[in-house]
Coordinates of C-alpha atoms and ligand atoms in Angstrom, one line a residue:
M1 CA 141.2 105.0 65.4
L2 CA 137.5 105.8 65.7
S3 CA 136.1 108.3 68.3
R4 CA 134.1 107.2 71.2
G5 CA 130.9 108.4 69.5
A6 CA 131.7 106.4 66.4
V7 CA 132.4 103.3 68.4
M8 CA 129.1 103.6 70.2
V9 CA 127.2 104.1 67.1
R10 CA 128.8 101.1 65.4
E11 CA 128.3 98.9 68.4
R12 CA 124.6 99.7 68.4
G13 CA 124.4 98.7 64.7
I14 CA 122.6 101.8 63.5
E15 CA 125.1 103.0 60.8
S16 CA 123.6 100.8 58.1
D17 CA 120.1 102.4 58.4
L18 CA 121.3 105.9 58.8
D19 CA 124.2 105.3 56.4
L20 CA 126.7 106.6 58.9
G21 CA 129.2 103.9 57.8
P22 CA 131.5 106.1 55.7
I23 CA 131.2 108.9 58.2
V24 CA 132.3 106.9 61.2
D25 CA 134.8 104.6 59.5
P26 CA 137.4 105.8 57.0
A27 CA 137.7 102.3 55.7
V28 CA 134.1 102.3 54.3
P29 CA 134.0 103.6 50.7
F30 CA 132.1 106.8 50.0
D31 CA 131.2 107.6 46.4
G32 CA 130.1 111.2 46.9
D33 CA 132.0 114.5 47.3
P34 CA 135.1 114.0 49.6
L35 CA 134.7 117.5 50.9
L36 CA 131.1 116.7 51.9
L37 CA 132.3 113.6 53.7
Q38 CA 134.9 115.5 55.5
R39 CA 132.3 118.1 56.7
L40 CA 129.9 115.3 57.8
R41 CA 132.6 113.6 59.7
H42 CA 133.5 116.9 61.3
M43 CA 129.9 117.5 62.4
Y44 CA 129.6 114.0 63.6
E45 CA 132.8 114.1 65.7
A46 CA 131.8 117.5 67.0
G47 CA 128.8 116.1 68.9
A48 CA 126.2 114.1 67.0
W49 CA 126.8 111.1 69.3
V50 CA 126.0 113.4 72.3
L51 CA 122.7 114.2 70.7
M52 CA 122.2 110.5 70.1
E53 CA 123.0 109.7 73.7
S54 CA 120.6 112.2 75.1
A55 CA 117.9 111.1 72.8
L56 CA 118.4 107.5 74.1
A57 CA 118.3 108.7 77.7
D58 CA 115.0 110.3 77.0
L59 CA 113.3 107.1 75.9
P60 CA 110.9 105.3 78.3
S61 CA 113.5 103.4 80.3
D62 CA 112.6 99.8 79.3
L63 CA 113.0 100.8 75.6
R64 CA 116.3 102.3 76.4
W65 CA 117.5 99.1 78.2
L66 CA 116.2 96.9 75.4
F67 CA 118.3 98.8 73.0
E68 CA 121.3 98.8 75.3
S69 CA 121.0 95.0 75.7
G70 CA 121.8 94.7 72.0
A71 CA 118.6 92.8 71.2
V72 CA 117.4 95.3 68.7
T73 CA 118.9 98.1 66.5
L74 CA 117.6 101.6 66.8
P75 CA 115.4 101.3 63.6
Q76 CA 114.0 98.0 65.0
L77 CA 113.2 99.7 68.2
G78 CA 111.4 102.5 66.3
A79 CA 109.5 99.9 64.3
L80 CA 108.5 98.0 67.5
H81 CA 107.3 101.2 69.1
N82 CA 105.5 102.5 66.0
A83 CA 103.7 99.2 65.2
L84 CA 102.8 98.1 68.8
G85 CA 103.0 101.3 70.8
A86 CA 105.2 99.4 73.2
T87 CA 106.7 101.5 75.9
S88 CA 107.5 99.0 78.7
A89 CA 108.6 95.4 79.4
A90 CA 105.0 94.4 80.1
D91 CA 104.1 95.5 76.5
L92 CA 107.0 93.5 75.1
A93 CA 106.0 90.5 77.1
A94 CA 102.4 90.7 75.8
A95 CA 103.7 91.1 72.2
L96 CA 105.9 88.0 72.7
E97 CA 102.9 86.1 73.9
T98 CA 101.0 86.8 70.7
Q99 CA 104.0 86.5 68.4
S100 CA 103.2 89.8 67.0
I101 CA 106.8 91.1 66.8
R102 CA 107.9 88.8 63.9
S103 CA 105.2 90.3 61.6
I104 CA 106.6 93.9 61.9
P105 CA 108.7 94.8 58.8
G106 CA 112.4 94.8 59.7
L107 CA 111.9 92.4 62.6
D108 CA 111.8 88.6 62.5
E109 CA 111.7 85.5 64.6
A110 CA 115.3 85.9 65.5
T111 CA 114.6 89.5 66.8
E112 CA 111.7 88.0 68.8
Q113 CA 114.0 85.5 70.4
A114 CA 116.6 88.1 71.1
I115 CA 113.9 90.3 72.9
A116 CA 112.6 87.2 74.8
A117 CA 116.2 86.5 76.0
A118 CA 116.8 90.2 77.0
L119 CA 113.5 90.7 78.8
P120 CA 114.2 88.9 82.1
T121 CA 117.4 90.9 82.8
L122 CA 116.3 94.1 81.2
R123 CA 116.5 96.0 84.5
A124 CA 119.3 94.0 86.1
G125 CA 121.7 96.2 87.8
L126 CA 119.4 99.2 87.9
P127 CA 118.5 100.5 91.3
R128 CA 115.1 99.4 92.5
I129 CA 112.8 101.9 94.2
P130 CA 111.9 101.0 97.9
L131 CA 108.2 100.6 98.4
G132 CA 107.9 103.6 100.7
R133 CA 109.5 106.0 98.2
A134 CA 107.5 104.5 95.3
I135 CA 104.3 105.3 97.2
A136 CA 105.5 108.8 98.1
L137 CA 106.3 109.4 94.4
V138 CA 103.0 108.0 93.0
D139 CA 100.5 109.2 95.6
P140 CA 100.3 112.9 94.6
M141 CA 99.7 111.9 91.0
I142 CA 97.1 109.3 91.9
A143 CA 95.3 112.0 94.0
R144 CA 95.5 114.4 91.1
L145 CA 94.2 111.9 88.6
A146 CA 91.5 110.5 90.8
N147 CA 90.1 114.0 91.2
H148 CA 90.2 114.8 87.5
P149 CA 86.7 114.9 85.9
A150 CA 87.9 113.1 82.8
V151 CA 89.5 110.2 84.7
A152 CA 87.2 107.3 85.9
W153 CA 89.7 106.0 88.6
A154 CA 93.4 105.8 89.1
T155 CA 95.6 103.1 90.6
P156 CA 99.2 102.1 90.5
A157 CA 99.9 98.8 88.7
G158 CA 102.8 96.3 88.7
S159 CA 104.8 95.4 91.8
L160 CA 103.8 98.6 93.6
R161 CA 100.1 97.5 93.5
R162 CA 101.2 94.0 94.7
G163 CA 103.2 95.6 97.6
N164 CA 106.7 94.3 96.8
D165 CA 109.5 95.6 99.0
T166 CA 111.1 97.2 96.0
I167 CA 109.8 98.4 92.7
G168 CA 111.3 98.3 89.2
D169 CA 109.1 100.8 87.4
L170 CA 106.3 103.0 88.4
E171 CA 103.1 102.8 86.3
I172 CA 99.6 104.2 86.9
V173 CA 96.5 103.1 85.1
A174 CA 93.8 105.9 84.8
P175 CA 91.0 105.1 82.4
S176 CA 89.7 108.0 80.5
D177 CA 87.5 108.9 77.5
D178 CA 89.4 112.1 77.0
P179 CA 93.1 111.3 77.7
Q180 CA 94.4 114.2 75.6
A181 CA 92.7 116.7 77.9
V182 CA 94.2 115.0 80.9
I183 CA 97.7 114.8 79.4
D184 CA 97.6 118.4 78.2
E185 CA 96.7 119.5 81.7
L186 CA 99.4 117.4 83.4
I187 CA 102.3 118.5 81.2
R188 CA 101.4 122.2 81.9
L189 CA 101.8 121.8 85.6
P190 CA 105.0 123.4 87.0
D191 CA 106.0 120.2 88.7
A192 CA 105.3 117.9 85.8
G193 CA 108.9 116.8 85.3
R194 CA 110.5 116.0 82.0
I195 CA 108.4 114.3 79.3
L196 CA 109.9 111.1 78.0
H197 CA 107.1 110.0 75.9
R198 CA 103.6 111.2 74.9
S199 CA 101.1 109.4 72.7
D200 CA 97.3 109.0 72.5
R201 CA 96.9 107.2 75.7
R202 CA 100.2 107.3 77.4
L203 CA 102.5 109.8 79.1
Y204 CA 105.9 109.0 80.6
L205 CA 107.4 111.6 82.9
L206 CA 110.8 111.8 84.6
F207 CA 110.9 113.5 87.9
D208 CA 113.1 113.2 91.0
R209 CA 115.2 110.7 89.1
A210 CA 112.3 108.3 88.7
Q211 CA 110.2 107.5 85.7
L212 CA 106.5 107.5 86.1
G213 CA 104.4 105.9 83.3
L214 CA 100.7 106.9 83.0
R215 CA 98.3 104.9 80.9
F216 CA 94.8 106.1 80.0
P217 CA 93.0 103.1 78.5
P218 CA 89.3 103.4 77.4
P219 CA 87.2 102.6 80.5
A220 CA 85.7 99.6 78.7
E221 CA 89.2 98.1 78.5
A222 CA 90.7 99.3 81.7
G223 CA 90.3 96.0 83.7
S224 CA 92.3 94.1 81.1
A225 CA 95.0 96.7 81.1
L226 CA 95.3 96.9 84.8
W227 CA 95.3 93.1 85.2
R228 CA 98.1 92.7 82.6
L229 CA 100.2 95.5 84.0
T230 CA 99.7 94.4 87.6
G231 CA 101.2 90.9 87.1
S232 CA 102.9 89.1 88.5
A233 CA 104.2 87.2 85.4
A234 CA 103.6 83.9 87.2
H235 CA 100.1 84.9 88.2
I236 CA 99.3 85.9 84.6
G237 CA 100.7 82.6 83.4
A238 CA 98.6 80.6 85.9
I239 CA 95.5 82.4 84.9
R240 CA 96.1 81.9 81.2
T241 CA 96.7 78.2 81.8
L242 CA 93.4 77.9 83.8
A243 CA 91.6 80.0 81.1
A244 CA 92.8 77.4 78.4
E245 CA 91.6 74.6 80.6
R246 CA 88.2 76.2 81.2
Q247 CA 88.0 77.5 77.6
A248 CA 87.5 81.0 78.9
D249 CA 88.4 83.9 76.6
L250 CA 90.7 86.5 78.2
S251 CA 91.3 88.4 75.0
A252 CA 88.1 90.3 74.9
P253 CA 88.5 93.6 76.8
A254 CA 87.1 93.8 80.3
A255 CA 86.1 97.0 82.1
T256 CA 87.1 95.6 85.5
E257 CA 89.4 92.9 86.8
E258 CA 86.4 91.3 88.5
E259 CA 84.9 90.7 85.1
L260 CA 88.0 89.0 83.9
Y261 CA 88.2 86.6 86.9
A262 CA 84.5 85.9 86.6
R263 CA 85.1 84.6 83.1
L264 CA 87.0 81.8 84.8
N265 CA 84.4 81.4 87.5
L266 CA 87.0 82.8 90.0
P267 CA 86.4 85.4 92.7
F268 CA 88.5 88.6 92.5
I269 CA 92.0 87.8 93.5
P270 CA 93.5 90.7 95.4
P271 CA 96.7 92.1 93.9
E272 CA 98.8 91.6 97.0
V273 CA 98.5 87.8 96.7
R274 CA 99.1 87.6 92.9
D275 CA 102.4 85.9 93.2
D276 CA 103.5 82.4 92.2
G277 CA 100.2 80.9 91.0
E278 CA 99.3 79.2 94.3
E279 CA 96.7 81.9 94.8
V280 CA 95.0 80.9 91.6
R281 CA 94.8 77.3 92.8
A282 CA 93.4 78.5 96.1
A283 CA 90.9 80.7 94.5
S284 CA 89.7 78.0 92.1
E285 CA 89.3 75.6 95.1
G286 CA 87.5 78.3 97.2
R287 CA 90.4 78.5 99.7
L288 CA 91.4 82.1 99.3
P289 CA 90.7 83.8 102.6
A290 CA 89.0 87.2 103.1
L291 CA 92.0 89.3 103.7
V292 CA 92.3 91.9 106.4
A293 CA 91.5 95.4 105.0
R294 CA 92.2 98.9 106.2
A295 CA 88.6 99.3 107.2
D296 CA 89.0 96.4 109.7
I297 CA 91.6 98.3 111.7
R298 CA 90.2 99.9 114.9
G299 CA 93.4 101.4 116.3
D300 CA 97.2 101.8 116.0
L301 CA 99.3 100.3 118.8
H302 CA 102.7 101.6 117.9
M303 CA 103.8 105.2 117.4
H304 CA 106.3 107.7 118.7
T305 CA 106.1 111.3 119.9
S306 CA 108.6 114.0 120.7
W307 CA 108.9 112.4 124.1
S308 CA 111.3 110.1 122.3
D309 CA 112.4 110.2 118.6
G310 CA 109.1 111.1 117.1
R311 CA 108.7 114.5 115.4
D312 CA 105.3 115.5 116.7
S313 CA 103.5 116.0 120.0
T314 CA 101.2 113.5 121.7
E315 CA 98.3 115.7 120.9
A316 CA 99.2 115.8 117.1
M317 CA 99.4 112.0 117.1
V318 CA 96.0 111.8 118.8
Q319 CA 94.5 114.2 116.3
A320 CA 95.9 112.1 113.4
C321 CA 94.5 108.9 114.8
R322 CA 91.1 110.6 115.3
A323 CA 91.2 111.7 111.7
L324 CA 91.9 108.2 110.7
G325 CA 88.7 107.1 112.4
Y326 CA 90.3 104.9 115.1
E327 CA 88.7 103.8 118.3
Y328 CA 92.0 103.7 120.1
L329 CA 95.7 104.4 119.8
A330 CA 98.8 103.6 121.9
I331 CA 101.6 106.1 122.4
T332 CA 104.7 103.9 122.7
D333 CA 107.9 105.8 123.0
H334 CA 111.4 104.3 123.3
S335 CA 112.9 103.1 126.6
T336 CA 115.9 104.8 128.1
R337 CA 118.8 102.7 126.7
S338 CA 117.3 102.3 123.2
A339 CA 119.5 103.6 120.4
A340 CA 116.9 106.1 119.4
S341 CA 118.0 109.7 119.2
R342 CA 115.8 110.7 122.2
T343 CA 114.4 108.2 124.8
L344 CA 112.1 108.2 127.8
T345 CA 113.5 108.5 131.2
T346 CA 111.5 107.1 134.1
D347 CA 110.9 110.6 135.3
A348 CA 109.6 111.6 131.9
I349 CA 107.1 108.7 132.0
K350 CA 105.2 110.3 134.8
R351 CA 105.0 113.6 133.0
Q352 CA 103.9 111.9 129.9
A353 CA 101.2 110.0 131.9
D354 CA 99.9 113.4 133.1
E355 CA 99.9 114.8 129.6
I356 CA 98.0 111.7 128.4
A357 CA 95.5 112.0 131.3
A358 CA 94.7 115.6 130.2
L359 CA 94.4 114.5 126.5
R360 CA 91.9 111.8 127.5
E361 CA 89.7 114.5 129.0
Q362 CA 89.9 116.6 125.9
H363 CA 89.4 113.6 123.5
P364 CA 86.9 111.3 125.1
E365 CA 85.9 109.9 121.7
I366 CA 89.2 108.0 121.3
A367 CA 90.9 105.8 123.8
I368 CA 94.5 106.8 124.4
L369 CA 96.6 103.9 125.7
H370 CA 99.8 104.9 127.4
G371 CA 102.4 102.4 126.3
C372 CA 106.1 102.1 125.6
E373 CA 108.5 100.2 123.3
V374 CA 110.9 98.7 125.7
D375 CA 114.3 97.4 124.4
I376 CA 115.3 93.8 125.1
L377 CA 118.8 94.4 126.4
P378 CA 121.8 92.3 125.4
D379 CA 121.6 90.3 128.6
G380 CA 117.9 89.5 127.9
R381 CA 116.4 91.8 130.5
L382 CA 114.0 94.5 129.6
D383 CA 115.2 98.1 129.7
F384 CA 112.5 99.1 132.3
S385 CA 111.9 97.3 135.6
D386 CA 108.6 95.6 136.2
K387 CA 107.7 98.4 138.6
V388 CA 108.1 100.9 135.8
L389 CA 106.4 98.8 133.2
E390 CA 103.4 97.8 135.3
P391 CA 101.4 101.1 135.0
F392 CA 101.6 101.1 131.2
D393 CA 98.4 100.1 129.4
I394 CA 100.5 98.2 126.9
V395 CA 104.1 97.1 126.6
L396 CA 105.8 96.5 123.3
A397 CA 109.3 94.9 123.3
S398 CA 111.9 95.1 120.6
L399 CA 115.4 94.1 119.7
H400 CA 117.3 97.1 118.4
E401 CA 120.7 96.2 119.6
Q402 CA 122.1 92.9 118.1
A403 CA 125.1 93.1 120.3
G404 CA 127.1 90.8 118.0
H405 CA 124.8 87.9 119.0
D406 CA 124.2 84.9 116.9
A407 CA 120.8 83.4 116.1
A408 CA 120.7 81.3 119.2
A409 CA 121.4 84.2 121.5
L410 CA 118.9 86.5 119.7
E411 CA 116.2 83.8 120.0
K412 CA 117.0 83.5 123.7
R413 CA 116.4 87.2 124.2
Y414 CA 113.2 87.1 122.2
I415 CA 111.9 84.0 124.1
G416 CA 112.7 85.7 127.5
A417 CA 110.8 88.8 126.5
M418 CA 107.8 86.8 125.2
K419 CA 107.6 84.9 128.5
H420 CA 107.4 88.2 130.4
P421 CA 103.7 88.6 131.4
L422 CA 103.8 92.4 130.8
V423 CA 104.9 92.1 127.2
T424 CA 101.9 92.1 124.8
L425 CA 103.7 92.5 121.5
I426 CA 107.1 92.0 119.9
T427 CA 107.7 94.8 117.4
H428 CA 109.4 94.3 113.9
P429 CA 110.5 90.8 114.9
S430 CA 113.0 90.1 112.1
N431 CA 114.6 93.6 112.4
R432 CA 115.2 93.9 108.7
L433 CA 115.8 97.3 107.1
P434 CA 114.7 96.9 103.5
P435 CA 116.3 97.2 101.1
H436 CA 119.6 97.5 103.0
R437 CA 119.5 94.8 105.6
K438 CA 118.0 91.3 105.6
G439 CA 116.1 90.2 108.7
Y440 CA 117.7 87.9 111.3
D441 CA 118.1 84.4 110.2
L442 CA 116.3 82.8 113.2
D443 CA 114.3 79.7 113.9
Y444 CA 111.0 81.5 113.4
D445 CA 108.8 78.4 113.8
R446 CA 110.3 78.0 117.3
L447 CA 109.5 81.7 118.0
F448 CA 106.0 81.4 116.7
G449 CA 105.6 78.4 119.0
V450 CA 106.6 80.4 122.0
A451 CA 104.5 83.4 120.9
L452 CA 101.4 81.1 120.8
E453 CA 102.2 79.4 124.0
T454 CA 102.8 82.7 125.9
G455 CA 99.9 84.6 124.2
T456 CA 102.4 87.2 122.8
C457 CA 101.5 89.0 119.6
L458 CA 103.9 89.6 116.8
E459 CA 103.9 92.8 114.8
I460 CA 103.6 93.7 111.1
D461 CA 105.3 97.1 111.2
G462 CA 104.2 99.3 108.4
S463 CA 107.1 101.7 108.5
P464 CA 108.7 101.7 105.1
S465 CA 112.1 101.1 106.7
H466 CA 110.8 97.9 108.5
L467 CA 107.8 96.2 106.7
D468 CA 108.4 93.5 109.2
L469 CA 107.2 90.8 109.6
D470 CA 107.2 90.5 105.8
G471 CA 104.4 88.7 103.9
V472 CA 106.1 85.3 104.0
L473 CA 106.8 85.3 107.7
A474 CA 103.4 86.9 108.5
R475 CA 101.7 84.0 106.7
R476 CA 103.7 81.4 108.6
A477 CA 103.0 83.1 111.9
A478 CA 99.3 83.4 111.2
A479 CA 99.2 79.7 110.1
A480 CA 100.9 78.8 113.4
G481 CA 98.0 80.5 115.2
V482 CA 99.9 83.5 116.4
M483 CA 98.0 86.7 116.9
L484 CA 99.4 89.6 114.8
A485 CA 99.2 93.3 115.2
I486 CA 99.4 95.8 112.3
D487 CA 101.0 99.1 113.3
S488 CA 102.3 102.2 111.8
D489 CA 105.3 102.7 114.0
S490 CA 104.8 106.3 112.9
H491 CA 107.3 109.0 114.0
R492 CA 105.2 111.8 112.4
A493 CA 101.5 112.5 112.6
D494 CA 101.2 112.8 108.8
M495 CA 102.7 109.3 108.3
A496 CA 100.4 107.4 110.6
G497 CA 97.8 106.7 107.9
R498 CA 100.2 105.8 105.1
Q499 CA 102.3 103.5 107.3
M500 CA 99.2 101.7 108.5
E501 CA 98.1 101.2 104.9
L502 CA 101.6 99.8 104.1
G503 CA 101.3 97.4 107.1
V504 CA 97.9 96.2 105.9
M505 CA 99.3 95.7 102.5
I506 CA 102.1 93.5 103.9
A507 CA 99.5 91.6 106.0
R508 CA 97.5 90.9 102.9
R509 CA 100.6 89.7 101.1
G510 CA 100.7 87.2 104.0
W511 CA 97.1 86.1 103.4
V512 CA 96.3 87.4 106.9
E513 CA 92.6 87.7 107.9
A514 CA 91.0 90.3 110.2
R515 CA 90.4 87.7 112.9
Q516 CA 94.1 87.1 113.2
V517 CA 94.9 90.7 113.9
L518 CA 94.8 92.1 117.5
N519 CA 93.9 95.7 116.5
T520 CA 90.8 94.7 114.6
R521 CA 89.3 93.9 118.0
P522 CA 87.1 96.4 119.8
L523 CA 88.8 98.2 122.7
A524 CA 87.2 96.0 125.5
E525 CA 88.5 92.9 123.8
L526 CA 92.0 94.4 123.3
R527 CA 92.1 95.3 127.0
S528 CA 91.0 91.9 128.0
L529 CA 93.6 90.2 125.8
I530 CA 96.3 92.4 127.3
G531 CA 95.0 91.6 130.8
A532 CA 94.8 87.8 130.1
K533 CA 98.5 87.6 129.5
R534 CA 99.3 89.7 132.5
Q535 CA 97.2 87.2 134.7
R536 CA 99.2 84.2 133.5
Ligands
LIG601 P1 109.0 95.4 88.8 O1 108.5 96.7 88.2 O2 110.3 94.9 88.2 O3 109.2 95.6 90.3 O4 108.0 94.2 88.6 P2 106.6 94.2 87.9 O5 105.9 92.9 88.3 O6 105.8 95.5 88.2 O7 107.0 94.0 86.4 P3 106.9 95.0 85.2 O8 106.7 96.4 85.6 O9 108.1 94.8 84.4 O10 105.7 94.5 84.4 C1 104.3 94.6 84.9 C2 103.7 93.2 84.6 O11 103.8 92.9 83.2 C3 104.4 92.1 85.3 O12 104.0 91.9 86.6 C4 103.9 90.9 84.5 C5 104.0 91.5 83.1 N1 105.4 91.2 82.6 C6 106.4 92.0 82.5 N2 107.5 91.4 82.1 C7 107.2 90.1 81.8 C8 107.8 89.0 81.2 O13 109.0 89.0 80.9 N3 107.1 87.9 81.0 C9 105.7 87.8 81.4 N4 105.0 86.7 81.2 N5 105.1 88.9 81.9 C10 105.8 90.0 82.1

């Protein structure tokens, strides 16, 4: 009977190359000194496989999973890496496209086919990283790189740059003429993490259980690298097809993505819409809209303070919004019967109003709207009476409590709230909690119809735990003519900026334009839109 180590080594097909056959299997003949064989076997059983395992665990993760898939043996993996410098699925995909794998000694067409077959499910079963955590992991490194004198610019690539809900692997592109200086500096930092791979222009680090790949292409090639690593695979496919049609050459390196798209006579296609190829058709027909951008946002209409379940004071939230350059903000704490850990009592509302009045005097440069996020109760009523709601500058309504209701009952509750003249905005309408809970399965077209009819806005909530409406629903809502609002739903002053950026990213995934967003409007227009529904 072979040991676990021997079985693992055999399964992975490496014994032939390393000549471990006689060591791991007594049935394989050995024509050397039997005592030497015995010693080797002993050493091997004593722990060589552990070393092997830990060496595999220290590979850039896509290479490890390629090996685990059985598509390649360890020597083949080594050859692949040495010949092509491949460290990720994206590199393998590019190599497959150019059929460069079959020309590597020790690899052939069959290996190429095995890799192609393994690639789509390489990361199947691996936990994906939620967008909010991915950004939190990558942001400090981006800031560090962007400020480095030897780095031209730094940006995430892949699904993170496209704003997917969850991310498979984290990669940053940071063009540099002196990558070794940057790499040397990074790995000396006390929080650098474990080094999984280092080469001329790449560094893979493992920290906080996540792998972060850094690529430092020459600036003159950075546009091509970023474009290829950003994907999506379908977008790249659609662009390649169009390039063939238009006889454009994508193979020559480009310094910027703009330059690449220009070779096809296309405008720059924003990463958030690089999806199934429809965006390429739209761009080539001049139908790609100008997407809403962070700079269009004039204020944030949804945030919480320590009056309910927020961490920070009203003043801290006001200061954060000032720092973000907003013209206005709305403080919108939870109503009494909301499931939040702390909620507003009607008595507290008056004290909160006094506090806001004082803050308005101290901060005349920013308009502070006193609002609330009122729960839509299981019976369809709002958690505050009209008398309590009326003095608020803005009222947001939300479903937090599903109450075991089916889709029809939930729609009825939403429709009732939208018909209420005091309700300006429905927050996180699908109530999804990515990646754990899918949104309600409702008749959204019907809800969009009522939103339009009643002049109620729907929210794109940028909190990483909501990201709701998502891009697909936001696009449908905007196409139906519904006015959207992009909010942070921030519960901490230091998250207001990042969560707004996430909200904008989701809106862009939904092809949303600035004109379709309530909080791109100047304050006077915002007030008159709120007032218009109240007059109905
Ligand atoms: P992820 O990381 O799984 O959330 O998704 P992506 O899109 O970031 O994929 P990733 O990191 O494996 O690769 C980055 C880009 O490289 C991807 O968006 C397109 C390209 N790529 C990767 N794998 C394949 C593939 O199997 N086929 C093709 N055509 N392109 C690929």
